[in-house]
Short mmCIF file of C-alpha atoms in Angstrom, two decimals:
data_model
loop_
_atom_site.label_atom_id
_atom_site.label_comp_id
_atom_site.label_asym_id
_atom_site.label_seq_id
_atom_site.Cartn_x
_atom_site.Cartn_y
_atom_site.Cartn_z
CA UNK A 1 95.85 94.33 104.38
CA UNK A 2 95.93 90.63 103.57
CA UNK A 3 99.23 89.14 102.45
CA UNK A 4 97.81 88.12 99.05
CA UNK A 5 96.53 91.67 98.46
CA UNK A 6 99.87 93.24 99.35
CA UNK A 7 101.68 90.73 97.16
CA UNK A 8 99.43 91.51 94.19
CA UNK A 9 99.97 95.26 94.70
CA UNK A 10 103.72 94.63 94.70
CA UNK A 11 103.42 92.84 91.34
CA UNK A 12 101.26 95.65 89.92
CA UNK A 13 103.80 98.26 91.03
CA UNK A 14 106.59 96.29 89.33
CA UNK A 15 104.50 96.05 86.15
CA UNK A 16 103.73 99.80 86.21
CA UNK A 17 107.42 100.67 86.72
CA UNK A 18 108.44 98.43 83.82
CA UNK A 19 105.80 99.92 81.50
CA UNK A 20 106.89 103.45 82.50
CA UNK A 21 110.55 102.69 81.79
CA UNK A 22 109.97 101.12 78.36
CA UNK A 23 107.31 103.62 77.24
CA UNK A 24 109.49 106.53 78.33
CA UNK A 25 112.45 105.33 76.31
CA UNK A 26 110.65 104.03 73.21
CA UNK A 27 107.89 105.78 71.29
CA UNK A 28 106.76 102.49 69.78
CA UNK A 29 106.18 100.59 73.02
CA UNK A 30 102.65 101.85 73.80
CA UNK A 31 101.36 101.66 70.24
CA UNK A 32 98.23 99.58 69.68
CA UNK A 33 100.10 97.23 67.35
CA UNK A 34 102.77 96.51 69.95
CA UNK A 35 100.24 96.13 72.78
CA UNK A 36 98.15 93.63 70.80
CA UNK A 37 101.31 91.73 69.83
CA UNK A 38 102.49 91.74 73.43
CA UNK A 39 99.16 90.36 74.65
CA UNK A 40 99.27 87.67 71.97
CA UNK A 41 102.77 86.65 73.03
CA UNK A 42 101.62 86.57 76.67
CA UNK A 43 98.51 84.51 75.95
CA UNK A 44 100.01 81.02 75.61
CA UNK A 45 102.28 81.49 78.63
CA UNK A 46 99.34 82.89 80.55
CA UNK A 47 97.02 80.01 79.69
CA UNK A 48 99.64 77.53 80.93
CA UNK A 49 100.24 79.71 84.00
CA UNK A 50 96.57 79.38 84.96
CA UNK A 51 96.96 75.61 85.26
CA UNK A 52 100.32 75.84 87.03
CA UNK A 53 98.77 78.30 89.51
CA UNK A 54 96.51 75.51 90.77
CA UNK A 55 99.49 73.16 91.04
CA UNK A 56 101.72 75.58 92.97
CA UNK A 57 98.92 76.67 95.31
CA UNK A 58 98.56 72.95 96.12
CA UNK A 59 102.31 72.97 97.00
CA UNK A 60 103.31 71.17 93.79
CA UNK A 61 105.37 72.04 90.73
CA UNK A 62 104.96 71.16 87.06
CA UNK A 63 108.12 71.08 84.93
CA UNK A 64 106.50 69.17 82.08
CA UNK A 65 104.28 71.89 80.60
CA UNK A 66 106.54 72.84 77.68
CA UNK A 67 107.11 69.23 76.69
CA UNK A 68 103.41 68.38 76.96
CA UNK A 69 102.56 71.34 74.72
CA UNK A 70 105.02 70.01 72.13
CA UNK A 71 103.56 66.50 72.30
CA UNK A 72 99.96 67.71 71.91
CA UNK A 73 100.96 69.97 69.01
CA UNK A 74 102.78 67.15 67.23
CA UNK A 75 99.91 64.68 67.66
CA UNK A 76 97.44 67.25 66.31
CA UNK A 77 99.80 67.97 63.40
CA UNK A 78 99.85 64.26 62.53
CA UNK A 79 96.06 64.14 62.32
CA UNK A 80 96.01 67.37 60.28
CA UNK A 81 98.63 66.04 57.84
CA UNK A 82 97.55 62.42 57.43
CA UNK A 83 93.80 62.29 58.08
CA UNK A 84 90.64 64.08 57.07
CA UNK A 85 89.17 64.14 60.57
CA UNK A 86 87.16 67.28 61.38
CA UNK A 87 89.12 69.87 63.35
CA UNK A 88 86.79 69.65 66.42
CA UNK A 89 87.60 65.93 66.70
CA UNK A 90 91.33 66.64 66.45
CA UNK A 91 91.00 69.28 69.16
CA UNK A 92 89.17 66.78 71.37
CA UNK A 93 92.04 64.32 70.86
CA UNK A 94 94.49 67.04 71.88
CA UNK A 95 92.45 67.76 75.02
CA UNK A 96 92.43 64.04 75.83
CA UNK A 97 96.23 63.89 75.51
CA UNK A 98 96.52 66.89 77.83
CA UNK A 99 94.24 65.28 80.39
CA UNK A 100 96.18 62.00 80.21
CA UNK A 101 99.48 63.85 80.65
CA UNK A 102 98.14 65.71 83.66
CA UNK A 103 96.69 62.49 85.09
CA UNK A 104 100.09 60.82 84.82
CA UNK A 105 101.71 63.65 86.77
CA UNK A 106 98.95 63.49 89.37
CA UNK A 107 99.21 59.71 89.71
CA UNK A 108 103.00 59.80 90.19
CA UNK A 109 102.81 62.53 92.85
CA UNK A 110 99.58 61.65 94.66
CA UNK A 111 99.45 57.87 94.49
CA UNK A 112 103.11 56.86 94.16
CA UNK A 113 104.20 59.74 96.46
CA UNK A 114 107.06 60.79 94.21
CA UNK A 115 108.37 64.32 94.81
CA UNK A 116 106.64 66.70 92.38
CA UNK A 117 109.97 67.96 91.06
CA UNK A 118 111.24 64.45 90.23
CA UNK A 119 107.91 63.23 88.85
CA UNK A 120 107.33 66.14 86.46
CA UNK A 121 110.99 66.28 85.45
CA UNK A 122 110.67 62.60 84.47
CA UNK A 123 107.45 63.14 82.52
CA UNK A 124 109.08 66.11 80.82
CA UNK A 125 111.59 63.68 79.33
CA UNK A 126 108.85 61.17 78.47
CA UNK A 127 106.70 63.77 76.69
CA UNK A 128 109.69 65.21 74.85
CA UNK A 129 110.70 61.72 73.71
CA UNK A 130 107.18 60.92 72.52
CA UNK A 131 107.20 64.17 70.56
CA UNK A 132 110.20 62.88 68.63
CA UNK A 133 108.46 59.52 68.10
CA UNK A 134 105.42 61.26 66.55
CA UNK A 135 107.48 63.81 64.59
CA UNK A 136 106.57 64.12 60.91
CA UNK A 137 109.14 62.29 58.78
CA UNK A 138 109.98 61.86 55.12
CA UNK A 139 112.39 59.06 54.24
CA UNK A 140 113.26 58.81 57.93
CA UNK A 141 114.16 62.51 58.22
CA UNK A 142 112.12 64.84 60.44
CA UNK A 143 110.33 67.50 58.39
CA UNK A 144 108.56 70.60 59.64
CA UNK A 145 105.65 70.93 57.27
CA UNK A 146 103.34 73.91 57.13
CA UNK A 147 99.78 73.35 58.36
CA UNK A 148 97.32 74.54 55.69
CA UNK A 149 94.01 73.57 57.28
CA UNK A 150 92.21 76.92 57.52
CA UNK A 151 89.63 75.56 59.97
CA UNK A 152 92.49 75.00 62.41
CA UNK A 153 94.53 78.10 61.55
CA UNK A 154 91.55 80.31 62.39
CA UNK A 155 92.60 79.88 66.02
CA UNK A 156 95.55 82.14 65.23
CA UNK A 157 93.27 84.87 63.94
CA UNK A 158 91.98 88.04 65.57
CA UNK A 159 88.84 90.13 66.03
CA UNK A 160 89.45 93.84 65.42
CA UNK A 161 93.13 93.38 66.20
CA UNK A 162 92.56 91.39 69.42
CA UNK A 163 93.82 87.84 68.91
CA UNK A 164 91.62 84.88 69.83
CA UNK A 165 94.43 83.55 72.04
CA UNK A 166 94.28 86.76 74.10
CA UNK A 167 90.51 86.52 74.46
CA UNK A 168 90.76 82.88 75.53
CA UNK A 169 93.48 83.77 78.05
CA UNK A 170 91.34 86.33 79.86
CA UNK A 171 88.20 84.17 79.76
CA UNK A 172 90.08 81.21 81.24
CA UNK A 173 91.60 83.51 83.87
CA UNK A 174 88.11 84.57 85.02
CA UNK A 175 86.97 80.94 85.12
CA UNK A 176 90.11 79.85 87.01
CA UNK A 177 89.76 82.66 89.55
CA UNK A 178 86.11 81.74 90.14
CA UNK A 179 87.00 78.08 90.72
CA UNK A 180 89.75 79.00 93.19
CA UNK A 181 87.80 81.57 95.16
CA UNK A 182 84.16 80.49 94.93
CA UNK A 183 84.10 76.70 94.88
CA UNK A 184 84.74 73.96 97.40
CA UNK A 185 87.45 72.52 95.18
CA UNK A 186 89.30 75.85 95.31
CA UNK A 187 89.10 75.84 99.09
CA UNK A 188 90.48 72.30 99.17
CA UNK A 189 93.35 73.35 96.87
CA UNK A 190 94.38 76.10 99.28
CA UNK A 191 93.94 73.72 102.23
CA UNK A 192 96.29 71.00 100.98
CA UNK A 193 98.84 73.63 99.99
CA UNK A 194 98.75 75.26 103.41
CA UNK A 195 98.88 72.08 105.47
CA UNK A 196 98.55 68.67 103.86
CA UNK A 197 98.27 66.75 107.13
CA UNK A 198 95.54 68.99 108.51
CA UNK A 199 93.65 68.79 105.22
CA UNK A 200 93.81 64.98 105.32
CA UNK A 201 92.63 64.86 108.95
CA UNK A 202 89.72 67.17 108.12
CA UNK A 203 88.40 64.64 105.61
CA UNK A 204 89.59 66.18 102.35
CA UNK A 205 90.46 63.62 99.68
CA UNK A 206 93.88 65.12 99.14
CA UNK A 207 95.03 62.60 96.52
CA UNK A 208 92.00 63.32 94.35
CA UNK A 209 92.49 67.09 94.65
CA UNK A 210 96.15 66.81 93.71
CA UNK A 211 95.38 64.67 90.67
CA UNK A 212 92.73 67.16 89.53
CA UNK A 213 95.06 70.18 89.78
CA UNK A 214 97.52 68.39 87.51
CA UNK A 215 94.69 67.51 85.12
CA UNK A 216 93.78 71.22 85.02
CA UNK A 217 97.41 71.98 84.18
CA UNK A 218 97.34 69.37 81.39
CA UNK A 219 94.08 70.78 80.03
CA UNK A 220 95.62 74.27 79.92
CA UNK A 221 98.61 72.80 78.08
CA UNK A 222 96.24 71.45 75.42
CA UNK A 223 94.52 74.81 74.95
CA UNK A 224 97.86 76.62 74.84
CA UNK A 225 99.17 74.09 72.30
CA UNK A 226 96.28 74.77 69.92
CA UNK A 227 96.93 78.52 69.86
CA UNK A 228 100.71 78.13 69.64
CA UNK A 229 100.48 75.64 66.77
CA UNK A 230 97.99 77.79 64.84
CA UNK A 231 100.26 80.81 65.33
CA UNK A 232 103.40 79.00 64.10
CA UNK A 233 101.40 77.04 61.48
CA UNK A 234 103.62 74.06 62.23
CA UNK A 235 104.67 71.66 64.98
CA UNK A 236 108.33 71.00 65.70
CA UNK A 237 110.11 68.71 68.20
CA UNK A 238 111.78 71.81 69.68
CA UNK A 239 108.48 73.52 70.39
CA UNK A 240 107.97 74.57 74.02
CA UNK A 241 111.59 74.19 75.13
CA UNK A 242 112.08 76.54 78.07
CA UNK A 243 108.39 77.44 78.15
CA UNK A 244 107.98 75.99 81.65
CA UNK A 245 110.58 78.52 82.87
CA UNK A 246 108.48 81.48 81.68
CA UNK A 247 105.31 79.91 83.08
CA UNK A 248 106.73 79.30 86.55
CA UNK A 249 108.33 82.77 86.53
CA UNK A 250 104.96 84.36 85.74
CA UNK A 251 103.21 82.45 88.52
CA UNK A 252 105.88 83.25 91.11
CA UNK A 253 106.07 86.93 90.16
CA UNK A 254 102.27 86.97 90.40
CA UNK A 255 102.38 86.01 94.07
CA UNK A 256 102.17 82.22 94.30
CA UNK A 257 104.53 80.87 96.96
CA UNK A 258 106.44 77.65 96.28
CA UNK A 259 105.45 76.52 99.78
CA UNK A 260 101.82 76.49 98.65
CA UNK A 261 98.61 77.95 100.03
CA UNK A 262 99.07 81.48 98.62
CA UNK A 263 98.30 83.25 95.37
CA UNK A 264 95.51 83.28 92.80
CA UNK A 265 94.91 83.33 89.06
CA UNK A 266 94.57 87.13 88.79
CA UNK A 267 98.01 87.46 90.38
CA UNK A 268 99.39 85.04 87.79
CA UNK A 269 97.81 87.15 85.05
CA UNK A 270 99.71 90.17 86.38
CA UNK A 271 102.88 88.07 86.54
CA UNK A 272 102.35 86.90 82.96
CA UNK A 273 101.91 90.48 81.73
CA UNK A 274 105.02 91.51 83.67
CA UNK A 275 107.14 88.81 82.05
CA UNK A 276 105.66 89.61 78.62
CA UNK A 277 106.44 93.33 79.01
CA UNK A 278 109.95 92.49 80.22
CA UNK A 279 110.59 90.15 77.29
CA UNK A 280 109.11 92.59 74.78
CA UNK A 281 111.19 95.49 76.11
CA UNK A 282 114.42 93.50 76.23
CA UNK A 283 113.81 92.30 72.67
CA UNK A 284 113.23 95.84 71.40
CA UNK A 285 116.49 96.96 72.99
CA UNK A 286 118.27 94.05 71.27
CA UNK A 287 119.44 92.41 74.48
CA UNK A 288 121.24 89.12 73.71
CA UNK A 289 119.22 85.99 74.54
CA UNK A 290 121.71 85.00 77.25
CA UNK A 291 121.21 88.31 79.07
CA UNK A 292 117.44 88.02 78.75
CA UNK A 293 117.55 84.67 80.56
CA UNK A 294 119.84 86.10 83.25
CA UNK A 295 117.55 89.08 83.85
CA UNK A 296 114.48 86.83 84.11
CA UNK A 297 116.33 84.62 86.58
CA UNK A 298 117.27 87.64 88.69
CA UNK A 299 113.63 88.76 88.72
CA UNK A 300 112.55 85.37 90.07
CA UNK A 301 115.28 85.43 92.74
CA UNK A 302 114.30 88.96 93.81
CA UNK A 303 110.64 87.96 94.02
CA UNK A 304 111.36 84.85 96.11
CA UNK A 305 113.58 86.89 98.44
CA UNK A 306 110.79 89.46 98.86
CA UNK A 307 108.30 86.69 99.66
CA UNK A 308 110.67 85.14 102.21
CA UNK A 309 111.42 88.44 103.96
CA UNK A 310 107.78 89.49 103.98
CA UNK A 311 106.65 86.09 105.29
CA UNK A 312 109.17 86.31 108.16
CA UNK A 313 108.03 89.87 108.91
CA UNK A 314 104.38 88.79 109.10
CA UNK A 315 105.22 85.84 111.36
CA UNK A 316 107.16 88.11 113.74
CA UNK A 317 104.33 90.64 113.70
CA UNK A 318 101.76 87.95 114.50
CA UNK A 319 103.90 86.64 117.34
CA UNK A 320 104.30 90.15 118.83
CA UNK A 321 100.55 90.77 118.60
CA UNK A 322 99.83 87.48 120.33
CA UNK A 323 102.26 88.27 123.14
CA UNK A 324 100.71 91.72 123.66
CA UNK A 325 97.25 90.20 123.95
CA UNK A 326 98.48 87.71 126.52
CA UNK A 327 100.42 90.32 128.54
CA UNK A 328 97.51 91.71 130.64
CA UNK A 329 96.33 88.26 131.75
CA UNK A 330 99.87 87.15 132.54
CA UNK A 331 100.44 90.38 134.48
CA UNK A 332 97.25 89.88 136.53
CA UNK A 333 98.12 86.25 137.29
CA UNK A 334 101.56 87.28 138.51
CA UNK A 335 99.95 89.80 140.88
#
């Protein structure tokens, strides 16, 4: 079996075990109301995880997602509070901000050759600062006003109990998986993540690909921001703090390796559902927030250790197979 297939099966097994544990100890866990709520809570993280999947497959990292979500939400809130612009125009402005944020990350990493970690950590601070600049104020004091525009709040609605955010999440996952697996751009993304130098020598415009994957991440941040803002019916400077942790955790648990070149969107969907089930279960058992963060961190560590051990096992297996194939010819030559 391929490494990606085995890795996805491992994530599915973890998800099944977690569901079995929580459903076996709580009669309310597998109720329709809880499942729909769980999927809604997973949707925003999952939408962001789709974009970050492209980035990590290309051997990058994006630490600015939570801050960019907050900035987009706050800018949209300003237009909703102070203008009479139609909601579609405001959404287009939010998408533009997301694309610009992603382009900045791509420019810093691809053109200026800054390490992805440093570049996106810096833009995280920039976006968070701009969120404070655009925060709604009255007499110089930041106020969190309720959004009352029903044309915007409809994004937080549902169809027969299934929230629009959940529907958008799964539709975007299908689109993202198609782009990764069935398009030339997807092939290029895997190529630069596997071996940047070889990809460059083969004629791939690696800088352009890297900028685009960050733009995709920024676009997903915009879409996630719309659903999160409509759900909360407000935009706050604190919005999205720590969100990048859950997003990266979901992508890693789903099978994307930090070294790049491995993973896919469907794996990240499984990882997102795993983290959502874990969070939901821990919340229902009244685990303190500190312990929830510790447990999530341990899950990431365990997943990375598994990936490292499995990668070393596959390399040793490949080396042994290669030696066995060469043995007959070497034996004949020695005779």
